Amino acid sequence: MIPQPLLDGVIAEAWGLMAEIGRLTAAEPGITRAAFGEGEQIAADLVCRFAAGFGLAPEHDAFGNITFLLPGADPALPAITSGSHLDSVPNGGNFDGLAGTAAALAVLAATRKAGIMPPRSLRALAMRGEESPWFNMAYLGSRLLLAHGDRTALGERRRIDSGLTLREHVDALGFPFRTDATPLLTRQDTACFIELHIEQGPLLEEKDLALGVASAIRGNFRYPQARCVGEYGHASTTPRHSRRDAVMAVAELAIGLDALWAELAAAGDDNFVVTFGRFSTDPAQHALTKVPGEVSFSLNVGSTSEATLRLGAERLDAMIARIAATRGVRFEMGPRVTADPVALDPGVTSLLERQMEASGLPVMRLPTAGHDAGIFALSGIPSAMLLTRNPCGSHNPRETLLESDFAMGCTVLARAMHVAAAGPPD
Ligand SMILES: [Zn+2]
């Protein structure tokens, strides 16, 4: 094991690395590191410089993802891998993604500095383009790395702000974009993937816990562009029986799904979420004195359980049919977008929990949103996630990570990686 004072020193340096990256990618309010773009490249350069200070050389893949390898005693054994992404949402926080990258690097750097050669190699990853606002798709760096999806099609996606394709952005960074279907990491060379990430909800803060482990990654079904069409009418003279009020109809749908959520929560299922992120009448037509004839809205239903998502979809269909019939409205739900829930690896997850217990920390499992770890899990690599407390929500400039929580997370990650590295051969 790495001597704790040595590990603490390297963790403090990694914390300083994040602070410097945050300063150089500041974009008031918050920070901006565009996927396959400028801020992300600044982070990439600084991460490489930090690693070089510990004798860790970067290896760039064809998409700009960066690998750092600390060879083990038997380099032929699959490596213990950790890392996360370098990009951010526009005007986001400094720690979403970067914390997991810095933590993985800190473990390798401290291992190198301590002069330890683990039985298996340790690998740290700094990945590109995880955030969806840039190309309207998440996890692009890990998808390209693991050939999860067609690389040609991924390369043709256009970045929303620049109008350039992903491939053009990769070219501009000087990497030789490849379109073959061969994953660059597989279960054969990667024993497991552990991603440290800030929690993007309030559960750890509410329980006053520094760390937790993810139980699973939520799947969802989404209707980004739904509409409910009724009929505009006079607010004073249209009687109840002849109204076709679109606001009342969508409100009834929202209340109905909220009731299902309450029912599931009361039965002990804490995984279901329902969000009407957009809900608006037409400003060109709505008025104080008109019965609203149209509502446009988005609907996002998530759960870690496929059965719960199916139940949600069945109830939704039944409610839509009933509300349409009783209120004389029409629901046009538009395209349906789905993502399956992703199970994380029970073995690697309990390895993390054992290291938390060994560090005197209580263990809590909580569901999480999508992350690069999901693409690793879907690619057959046993994956787990270590989450750090974040009291201020995510994808905003107030996103928070306490230095002491980061240090605790790095310590647990270091122990888990070293225990896994000493594990039995596959
Ligand atoms: Zn992230």
GROMACS .gro file of C-alpha atoms and ligand atoms in nm:
model
  427
    1MET     CA    1   0.000   0.000   0.000
    2ILE     CA    2   0.109   0.359  -0.061
    3PRO     CA    3   0.223   0.533   0.263
    4GLN     CA    4  -0.062   0.771   0.355
    5PRO     CA    5   0.153   1.087   0.398
    6LEU     CA    6   0.300   1.034   0.051
    7LEU     CA    7  -0.048   0.972  -0.095
    8ASP     CA    8  -0.184   1.282   0.082
    9GLY     CA    9   0.094   1.493  -0.071
   10VAL     CA   10   0.019   1.374  -0.423
   11ILE     CA   11  -0.356   1.422  -0.370
   12ALA     CA   12  -0.286   1.783  -0.267
   13GLU     CA   13  -0.091   1.829  -0.591
   14ALA     CA   14  -0.380   1.681  -0.790
   15TRP     CA   15  -0.614   1.924  -0.613
   16GLY     CA   16  -0.382   2.207  -0.722
   17LEU     CA   17  -0.392   2.073  -1.079
   18MET     CA   18  -0.771   2.097  -1.078
   19ALA     CA   19  -0.759   2.450  -0.938
   20GLU     CA   20  -0.519   2.557  -1.213
   21ILE     CA   21  -0.731   2.398  -1.486
   22GLY     CA   22  -1.035   2.570  -1.336
   23ARG     CA   23  -0.859   2.908  -1.350
   24LEU     CA   24  -0.745   2.863  -1.710
   25THR     CA   25  -1.087   2.747  -1.834
   26ALA     CA   26  -1.294   3.002  -1.642
   27ALA     CA   27  -1.588   3.137  -1.842
   28GLU     CA   28  -1.796   3.353  -1.610
   29PRO     CA   29  -2.009   3.217  -1.463
   30GLY     CA   30  -1.828   2.888  -1.403
   31ILE     CA   31  -1.595   2.712  -1.643
   32THR     CA   32  -1.631   2.596  -2.003
   33ARG     CA   33  -1.433   2.310  -2.154
   34ALA     CA   34  -1.585   2.241  -2.494
   35ALA     CA   35  -1.584   1.877  -2.603
   36PHE     CA   36  -1.299   1.820  -2.852
   37GLY     CA   37  -1.228   2.192  -2.821
   38GLU     CA   38  -1.026   2.460  -2.653
   39GLY     CA   39  -1.095   2.435  -2.279
   40GLU     CA   40  -1.079   2.056  -2.294
   41GLN     CA   41  -0.740   2.079  -2.468
   42ILE     CA   42  -0.609   2.315  -2.199
   43ALA     CA   43  -0.711   2.053  -1.940
   44ALA     CA   44  -0.547   1.778  -2.150
   45ASP     CA   45  -0.217   1.969  -2.169
   46LEU     CA   46  -0.208   2.034  -1.795
   47VAL     CA   47  -0.298   1.677  -1.709
   48CYS     CA   48  -0.009   1.556  -1.929
   49ARG     CA   49   0.231   1.802  -1.766
   50PHE     CA   50   0.121   1.686  -1.419
   51ALA     CA   51   0.172   1.320  -1.514
   52ALA     CA   52   0.513   1.393  -1.670
   53GLY     CA   53   0.622   1.530  -1.332
   54PHE     CA   54   0.583   1.175  -1.199
   55GLY     CA   55   0.742   1.006  -1.499
   56LEU     CA   56   0.409   0.899  -1.649
   57ALA     CA   57   0.404   0.935  -2.028
   58PRO     CA   58   0.078   1.007  -2.213
   59GLU     CA   59  -0.046   0.789  -2.495
   60HIS     CA   60  -0.301   0.956  -2.720
   61ASP     CA   61  -0.553   0.752  -2.915
   62ALA     CA   62  -0.701   0.846  -3.252
   63PHE     CA   63  -0.960   1.068  -3.086
   64GLY     CA   64  -0.748   1.255  -2.832
   65ASN     CA   65  -0.836   1.037  -2.533
   66ILE     CA   66  -0.526   1.007  -2.313
   67THR     CA   67  -0.401   0.691  -2.142
   68PHE     CA   68  -0.135   0.677  -1.870
   69LEU     CA   69  -0.002   0.333  -1.789
   70LEU     CA   70   0.198   0.227  -1.486
   71PRO     CA   71   0.323  -0.119  -1.578
   72GLY     CA   72   0.272  -0.397  -1.327
   73ALA     CA   73   0.495  -0.693  -1.250
   74ASP     CA   74   0.305  -0.892  -1.511
   75PRO     CA   75   0.217  -0.645  -1.787
   76ALA     CA   76   0.030  -0.918  -1.975
   77LEU     CA   77  -0.246  -0.922  -1.712
   78PRO     CA   78  -0.549  -0.697  -1.774
   79ALA     CA   79  -0.493  -0.356  -1.614
   80ILE     CA   80  -0.689  -0.196  -1.332
   81THR     CA   81  -0.832   0.116  -1.494
   82SER     CA   82  -0.978   0.439  -1.364
   83GLY     CA   83  -1.052   0.783  -1.503
   84SER     CA   84  -1.320   1.014  -1.633
   85HIS     CA   85  -1.366   1.304  -1.874
   86LEU     CA   86  -1.201   1.643  -1.927
   87ASP     CA   87  -1.483   1.841  -2.089
   88SER     CA   88  -1.763   2.028  -1.915
   89VAL     CA   89  -2.105   2.162  -2.001
   90PRO     CA   90  -2.100   2.532  -2.103
   91ASN     CA   91  -2.062   2.743  -1.785
   92GLY     CA   92  -2.050   2.433  -1.569
   93GLY     CA   93  -1.855   2.341  -1.258
   94ASN     CA   94  -1.488   2.247  -1.237
   95PHE     CA   95  -1.522   1.898  -1.092
   96ASP     CA   96  -1.770   1.704  -1.310
   97GLY     CA   97  -1.535   1.465  -1.490
   98LEU     CA   98  -1.211   1.638  -1.394
   99ALA     CA   99  -1.224   1.502  -1.037
  100GLY     CA  100  -1.228   1.142  -1.164
  101THR     CA  101  -0.945   1.209  -1.406
  102ALA     CA  102  -0.731   1.380  -1.139
  103ALA     CA  103  -0.807   1.106  -0.883
  104ALA     CA  104  -0.697   0.828  -1.119
  105LEU     CA  105  -0.379   1.018  -1.203
  106ALA     CA  106  -0.311   1.081  -0.834
  107VAL     CA  107  -0.324   0.706  -0.766
  108LEU     CA  108  -0.076   0.628  -1.044
  109ALA     CA  109   0.149   0.921  -0.950
  110ALA     CA  110   0.158   0.821  -0.581
  111THR     CA  111   0.222   0.457  -0.671
  112ARG     CA  112   0.513   0.563  -0.892
  113LYS     CA  113   0.649   0.804  -0.629
  114ALA     CA  114   0.630   0.532  -0.362
  115GLY     CA  115   0.837   0.306  -0.588
  116ILE     CA  116   0.567   0.037  -0.585
  117MET     CA  117   0.526  -0.202  -0.875
  118PRO     CA  118   0.178  -0.357  -0.838
  119PRO     CA  119   0.122  -0.714  -0.964
  120ARG     CA  120  -0.099  -0.580  -1.244
  121SER     CA  121  -0.065  -0.259  -1.440
  122LEU     CA  122  -0.262   0.049  -1.334
  123ARG     CA  123  -0.413   0.266  -1.605
  124ALA     CA  124  -0.551   0.619  -1.579
  125LEU     CA  125  -0.776   0.764  -1.850
  126ALA     CA  126  -0.847   1.126  -1.938
  127MET     CA  127  -1.130   1.108  -2.187
  128ARG     CA  128  -1.285   1.358  -2.424
  129GLY     CA  129  -1.635   1.476  -2.496
  130GLU     CA  130  -1.863   1.321  -2.235
  131GLU     CA  131  -2.115   1.602  -2.201
  132SER     CA  132  -2.414   1.598  -2.437
  133PRO     CA  133  -2.475   1.973  -2.501
  134TRP     CA  134  -2.190   1.992  -2.753
  135PHE     CA  135  -2.288   1.723  -3.002
  136ASN     CA  136  -2.635   1.634  -2.871
  137MET     CA  137  -2.494   1.303  -2.757
  138ALA     CA  138  -2.316   1.197  -2.439
  139TYR     CA  139  -2.005   0.978  -2.378
  140LEU     CA  140  -1.850   1.042  -2.723
  141GLY     CA  141  -1.492   0.993  -2.601
  142SER     CA  142  -1.563   0.657  -2.439
  143ARG     CA  143  -1.790   0.550  -2.725
  144LEU     CA  144  -1.506   0.616  -2.973
  145LEU     CA  145  -1.247   0.453  -2.745
  146LEU     CA  146  -1.453   0.138  -2.699
  147ALA     CA  147  -1.608   0.137  -3.049
  148HIS     CA  148  -1.950   0.148  -2.886
  149GLY     CA  149  -2.145   0.263  -3.192
  150ASP     CA  150  -2.034   0.326  -3.546
  151ARG     CA  151  -1.729   0.557  -3.545
  152THR     CA  152  -1.806   0.694  -3.891
  153ALA     CA  153  -2.153   0.800  -3.780
  154LEU     CA  154  -2.019   0.942  -3.452
  155GLY     CA  155  -1.761   1.141  -3.649
  156GLU     CA  156  -2.033   1.298  -3.862
  157ARG     CA  157  -2.216   1.456  -3.567
  158ARG     CA  158  -2.192   1.834  -3.568
  159ARG     CA  159  -2.098   2.045  -3.271
  160ILE     CA  160  -2.382   2.279  -3.197
  161ASP     CA  161  -2.177   2.596  -3.149
  162SER     CA  162  -1.911   2.553  -3.420
  163GLY     CA  163  -2.112   2.370  -3.686
  164LEU     CA  164  -1.805   2.151  -3.749
  165THR     CA  165  -1.821   1.773  -3.736
  166LEU     CA  166  -1.667   1.572  -3.454
  167ARG     CA  167  -1.419   1.438  -3.703
  168GLU     CA  168  -1.319   1.791  -3.810
  169HIS     CA  169  -1.267   1.883  -3.445
  170VAL     CA  170  -1.049   1.576  -3.388
  171ASP     CA  171  -0.851   1.661  -3.705
  172ALA     CA  172  -0.800   2.016  -3.580
  173LEU     CA  173  -0.655   1.877  -3.257
  174GLY     CA  174  -0.412   1.673  -3.468
  175PHE     CA  175  -0.537   1.321  -3.402
  176PRO     CA  176  -0.587   1.065  -3.683
  177PHE     CA  177  -0.959   0.985  -3.648
  178ARG     CA  178  -1.018   0.618  -3.727
  179THR     CA  179  -1.340   0.458  -3.838
  180ASP     CA  180  -1.273   0.086  -3.793
  181ALA     CA  181  -1.482  -0.113  -3.545
  182THR     CA  182  -1.198  -0.234  -3.321
  183PRO     CA  183  -1.228  -0.126  -2.957
  184LEU     CA  184  -0.905   0.017  -2.817
  185LEU     CA  185  -0.970  -0.139  -2.476
  186THR     CA  186  -1.145  -0.469  -2.406
  187ARG     CA  187  -1.203  -0.708  -2.119
  188GLN     CA  188  -0.881  -0.884  -2.233
  189ASP     CA  189  -0.660  -0.587  -2.140
  190THR     CA  190  -0.886  -0.415  -1.885
  191ALA     CA  191  -0.971  -0.603  -1.566
  192CYS     CA  192  -1.214  -0.337  -1.445
  193PHE     CA  193  -1.303   0.030  -1.474
  194ILE     CA  194  -1.363   0.242  -1.164
  195GLU     CA  195  -1.487   0.599  -1.213
  196LEU     CA  196  -1.479   0.853  -0.932
  197HIS     CA  197  -1.737   1.126  -0.999
  198ILE     CA  198  -1.917   1.398  -0.809
  199GLU     CA  199  -2.271   1.301  -0.719
  200GLN     CA  200  -2.512   1.496  -0.934
  201GLY     CA  201  -2.790   1.492  -0.673
  202PRO     CA  202  -2.825   1.576  -0.301
  203LEU     CA  203  -2.841   1.230  -0.139
  204LEU     CA  204  -2.489   1.215   0.011
  205GLU     CA  205  -2.517   1.573   0.137
  206GLU     CA  206  -2.853   1.491   0.299
  207LYS     CA  207  -2.700   1.193   0.478
  208ASP     CA  208  -2.384   1.390   0.565
  209LEU     CA  209  -2.162   1.135   0.387
  210ALA     CA  210  -1.844   1.218   0.197
  211LEU     CA  211  -1.866   0.919  -0.038
  212GLY     CA  212  -2.109   0.667  -0.177
  213VAL     CA  213  -2.109   0.399  -0.444
  214ALA     CA  214  -2.342   0.385  -0.741
  215SER     CA  215  -2.600   0.105  -0.736
  216ALA     CA  216  -2.673   0.134  -1.109
  217ILE     CA  217  -2.697   0.387  -1.389
  218ARG     CA  218  -3.048   0.507  -1.457
  219GLY     CA  219  -3.208   0.437  -1.790
  220ASN     CA  220  -3.488   0.649  -1.922
  221PHE     CA  221  -3.748   0.710  -2.186
  222ARG     CA  222  -3.786   1.065  -2.305
  223TYR     CA  223  -4.023   1.266  -2.519
  224PRO     CA  224  -3.823   1.579  -2.606
  225GLN     CA  225  -4.097   1.744  -2.816
  226ALA     CA  226  -4.443   1.645  -2.694
  227ARG     CA  227  -4.762   1.847  -2.749
  228CYS     CA  228  -5.112   1.843  -2.617
  229VAL     CA  229  -5.367   2.003  -2.847
  230GLY     CA  230  -5.708   2.116  -2.725
  231GLU     CA  231  -5.905   2.421  -2.830
  232TYR     CA  232  -5.874   2.789  -2.746
  233GLY     CA  233  -6.193   2.933  -2.597
  234HIS     CA  234  -6.330   3.226  -2.400
  235ALA     CA  235  -6.227   3.201  -2.036
  236SER     CA  236  -6.555   3.338  -1.900
  237THR     CA  237  -6.813   3.193  -2.133
  238THR     CA  238  -6.685   2.842  -2.217
  239PRO     CA  239  -6.857   2.600  -1.975
  240ARG     CA  240  -6.666   2.315  -1.816
  241HIS     CA  241  -6.831   2.042  -2.028
  242SER     CA  242  -6.728   2.201  -2.357
  243ARG     CA  243  -6.374   2.302  -2.264
  244ARG     CA  244  -6.078   2.134  -2.427
  245ASP     CA  245  -5.813   2.278  -2.196
  246ALA     CA  246  -5.461   2.164  -2.283
  247VAL     CA  247  -5.304   2.296  -1.959
  248MET     CA  248  -5.550   2.105  -1.741
  249ALA     CA  249  -5.486   1.793  -1.951
  250VAL     CA  250  -5.105   1.800  -1.922
  251ALA     CA  251  -5.133   1.900  -1.556
  252GLU     CA  252  -5.351   1.592  -1.496
  253LEU     CA  253  -5.088   1.381  -1.671
  254ALA     CA  254  -4.812   1.530  -1.453
  255ILE     CA  255  -5.012   1.475  -1.132
  256GLY     CA  256  -5.088   1.117  -1.245
  257LEU     CA  257  -4.721   1.034  -1.301
  258ASP     CA  258  -4.632   1.204  -0.973
  259ALA     CA  259  -4.885   0.979  -0.799
  260LEU     CA  260  -4.717   0.672  -0.953
  261TRP     CA  261  -4.381   0.806  -0.827
  262ALA     CA  262  -4.524   0.850  -0.475
  263GLU     CA  263  -4.670   0.498  -0.491
  264LEU     CA  264  -4.331   0.349  -0.588
  265ALA     CA  265  -4.146   0.555  -0.325
  266ALA     CA  266  -4.392   0.440  -0.057
  267ALA     CA  267  -4.318   0.081  -0.161
  268GLY     CA  268  -3.944   0.142  -0.107
  269ASP     CA  269  -3.838   0.203  -0.469
  270ASP     CA  270  -3.614   0.513  -0.466
  271ASN     CA  271  -3.514   0.485  -0.829
  272PHE     CA  272  -3.800   0.634  -1.024
  273VAL     CA  273  -3.783   0.996  -1.147
  274VAL     CA  274  -4.028   1.199  -1.357
  275THR     CA  275  -3.948   1.542  -1.502
  276PHE     CA  276  -4.153   1.776  -1.718
  277GLY     CA  277  -3.851   1.994  -1.799
  278ARG     CA  278  -4.039   2.211  -2.049
  279PHE     CA  279  -4.406   2.296  -2.004
  280SER     CA  280  -4.534   2.596  -2.194
  281THR     CA  281  -4.831   2.752  -2.361
  282ASP     CA  282  -4.777   2.936  -2.690
  283PRO     CA  283  -4.677   3.298  -2.612
  284ALA     CA  284  -4.814   3.406  -2.951
  285GLN     CA  285  -5.160   3.280  -2.862
  286HIS     CA  286  -5.199   3.242  -2.487
  287ALA     CA  287  -5.380   3.504  -2.281
  288LEU     CA  288  -5.532   3.565  -1.940
  289THR     CA  289  -5.879   3.547  -2.088
  290LYS     CA  290  -5.835   3.238  -2.310
  291VAL     CA  291  -5.878   2.869  -2.237
  292PRO     CA  292  -5.535   2.735  -2.343
  293GLY     CA  293  -5.560   2.535  -2.663
  294GLU     CA  294  -5.206   2.399  -2.673
  295VAL     CA  295  -4.920   2.302  -2.443
  296SER     CA  296  -4.579   2.195  -2.560
  297PHE     CA  297  -4.375   1.996  -2.311
  298SER     CA  298  -4.093   1.750  -2.261
  299LEU     CA  299  -4.119   1.437  -2.051
  300ASN     CA  300  -3.827   1.244  -1.904
  301VAL     CA  301  -3.895   0.925  -1.706
  302GLY     CA  302  -3.599   0.743  -1.549
  303SER     CA  303  -3.528   0.435  -1.339
  304THR     CA  304  -3.250   0.186  -1.278
  305SER     CA  305  -3.501  -0.094  -1.337
  306GLU     CA  306  -3.632  -0.199  -1.677
  307ALA     CA  307  -3.948  -0.334  -1.515
  308THR     CA  308  -4.017   0.003  -1.352
  309LEU     CA  309  -3.961   0.182  -1.683
  310ARG     CA  310  -4.209  -0.059  -1.847
  311LEU     CA  311  -4.461   0.010  -1.570
  312GLY     CA  312  -4.412   0.384  -1.618
  313ALA     CA  313  -4.467   0.353  -1.993
  314GLU     CA  314  -4.784   0.143  -1.946
  315ARG     CA  315  -4.932   0.391  -1.697
  316LEU     CA  316  -4.840   0.681  -1.923
  317ASP     CA  317  -5.019   0.525  -2.221
  318ALA     CA  318  -5.327   0.448  -2.012
  319MET     CA  319  -5.338   0.799  -1.866
  320ILE     CA  320  -5.297   0.963  -2.205
  321ALA     CA  321  -5.588   0.758  -2.346
  322ARG     CA  322  -5.811   0.841  -2.049
  323ILE     CA  323  -5.727   1.212  -2.033
  324ALA     CA  324  -5.768   1.251  -2.409
  325ALA     CA  325  -6.113   1.091  -2.390
  326THR     CA  326  -6.237   1.282  -2.086
  327ARG     CA  327  -6.094   1.623  -2.175
  328GLY     CA  328  -6.135   1.618  -2.552
  329VAL     CA  329  -5.767   1.682  -2.619
  330ARG     CA  330  -5.510   1.511  -2.837
  331PHE     CA  331  -5.160   1.417  -2.722
  332GLU     CA  332  -4.891   1.424  -2.988
  333MET     CA  333  -4.594   1.277  -2.803
  334GLY     CA  334  -4.343   1.307  -3.090
  335PRO     CA  335  -4.021   1.105  -3.109
  336ARG     CA  336  -3.945   0.871  -2.818
  337VAL     CA  337  -3.580   0.844  -2.710
  338THR     CA  338  -3.474   0.560  -2.482
  339ALA     CA  339  -3.165   0.452  -2.290
  340ASP     CA  340  -3.160   0.122  -2.105
  341PRO     CA  341  -3.052   0.116  -1.739
  342VAL     CA  342  -2.695  -0.009  -1.695
  343ALA     CA  343  -2.605  -0.256  -1.421
  344LEU     CA  344  -2.269  -0.200  -1.255
  345ASP     CA  345  -2.045  -0.489  -1.152
  346PRO     CA  346  -2.134  -0.632  -0.807
  347GLY     CA  347  -1.776  -0.754  -0.746
  348VAL     CA  348  -1.604  -0.421  -0.819
  349THR     CA  349  -1.881  -0.233  -0.636
  350SER     CA  350  -1.836  -0.438  -0.319
  351LEU     CA  351  -1.458  -0.400  -0.353
  352LEU     CA  352  -1.513  -0.023  -0.328
  353GLU     CA  353  -1.745  -0.070  -0.030
  354ARG     CA  354  -1.489  -0.284   0.153
  355GLN     CA  355  -1.225  -0.014   0.104
  356MET     CA  356  -1.469   0.247   0.238
  357GLU     CA  357  -1.530   0.033   0.545
  358ALA     CA  358  -1.155  -0.019   0.587
  359SER     CA  359  -1.120   0.361   0.585
  360GLY     CA  360  -1.384   0.388   0.861
  361LEU     CA  361  -1.653   0.524   0.628
  362PRO     CA  362  -2.019   0.424   0.628
  363VAL     CA  363  -2.138   0.268   0.303
  364MET     CA  364  -2.429   0.398   0.100
  365ARG     CA  365  -2.546   0.287  -0.243
  366LEU     CA  366  -2.733   0.532  -0.460
  367PRO     CA  367  -2.853   0.535  -0.821
  368THR     CA  368  -2.677   0.769  -1.060
  369ALA     CA  369  -2.715   0.930  -1.400
  370GLY     CA  370  -2.529   0.823  -1.713
  371HIS     CA  371  -2.148   0.838  -1.712
  372ASP     CA  372  -1.855   0.700  -1.913
  373ALA     CA  373  -1.860   0.400  -1.675
  374GLY     CA  374  -2.190   0.300  -1.839
  375ILE     CA  375  -2.019   0.264  -2.179
  376PHE     CA  376  -1.746   0.051  -2.017
  377ALA     CA  377  -2.011  -0.168  -1.852
  378LEU     CA  378  -2.201  -0.203  -2.180
  379SER     CA  379  -1.871  -0.302  -2.345
  380GLY     CA  380  -1.832  -0.600  -2.111
  381ILE     CA  381  -1.575  -0.441  -1.876
  382PRO     CA  382  -1.668  -0.485  -1.506
  383SER     CA  383  -1.734  -0.128  -1.389
  384ALA     CA  384  -1.819   0.057  -1.069
  385MET     CA  385  -1.853   0.416  -0.955
  386LEU     CA  386  -1.740   0.601  -0.645
  387LEU     CA  387  -1.946   0.918  -0.587
  388THR     CA  388  -1.842   1.225  -0.388
  389ARG     CA  389  -2.075   1.459  -0.199
  390ASN     CA  390  -2.188   1.768  -0.388
  391PRO     CA  391  -2.431   1.998  -0.207
  392CYS     CA  392  -2.491   2.242  -0.492
  393GLY     CA  393  -2.633   2.037  -0.777
  394SER     CA  394  -2.459   1.969  -1.103
  395HIS     CA  395  -2.405   2.120  -1.448
  396ASN     CA  396  -2.391   2.463  -1.289
  397PRO     CA  397  -2.107   2.690  -1.166
  398ARG     CA  398  -2.185   2.617  -0.800
  399GLU     CA  399  -2.103   2.245  -0.839
  400THR     CA  400  -1.892   2.160  -0.535
  401LEU     CA  401  -1.623   1.922  -0.418
  402LEU     CA  402  -1.461   1.958  -0.076
  403GLU     CA  403  -1.085   1.901  -0.079
  404SER     CA  404  -1.127   1.662   0.215
  405ASP     CA  405  -1.392   1.459   0.027
  406PHE     CA  406  -1.165   1.446  -0.279
  407ALA     CA  407  -0.879   1.323  -0.060
  408MET     CA  408  -1.102   1.057   0.094
  409GLY     CA  409  -1.221   0.951  -0.251
  410CYS     CA  410  -0.864   0.927  -0.383
  411THR     CA  411  -0.762   0.720  -0.080
  412VAL     CA  412  -1.050   0.474  -0.127
  413LEU     CA  413  -0.978   0.460  -0.502
  414ALA     CA  414  -0.607   0.395  -0.438
  415ARG     CA  415  -0.685   0.110  -0.200
  416ALA     CA  416  -0.940  -0.041  -0.437
  417MET     CA  417  -0.703  -0.023  -0.735
  418HIS     CA  418  -0.416  -0.177  -0.537
  419VAL     CA  419  -0.634  -0.456  -0.394
  420ALA     CA  420  -0.772  -0.529  -0.742
  421ALA     CA  421  -0.417  -0.523  -0.885
  422ALA     CA  422  -0.315  -0.792  -0.637
  423GLY     CA  423  -0.625  -1.001  -0.716
  424PRO     CA  424  -0.622  -1.348  -0.868
  425PRO     CA  425  -0.546  -1.376  -1.241
  426ASP     CA  426  -0.855  -1.384  -1.465
  427ZN      ZN  427  -1.941   1.381  -1.576
   0.00000   0.00000   0.00000
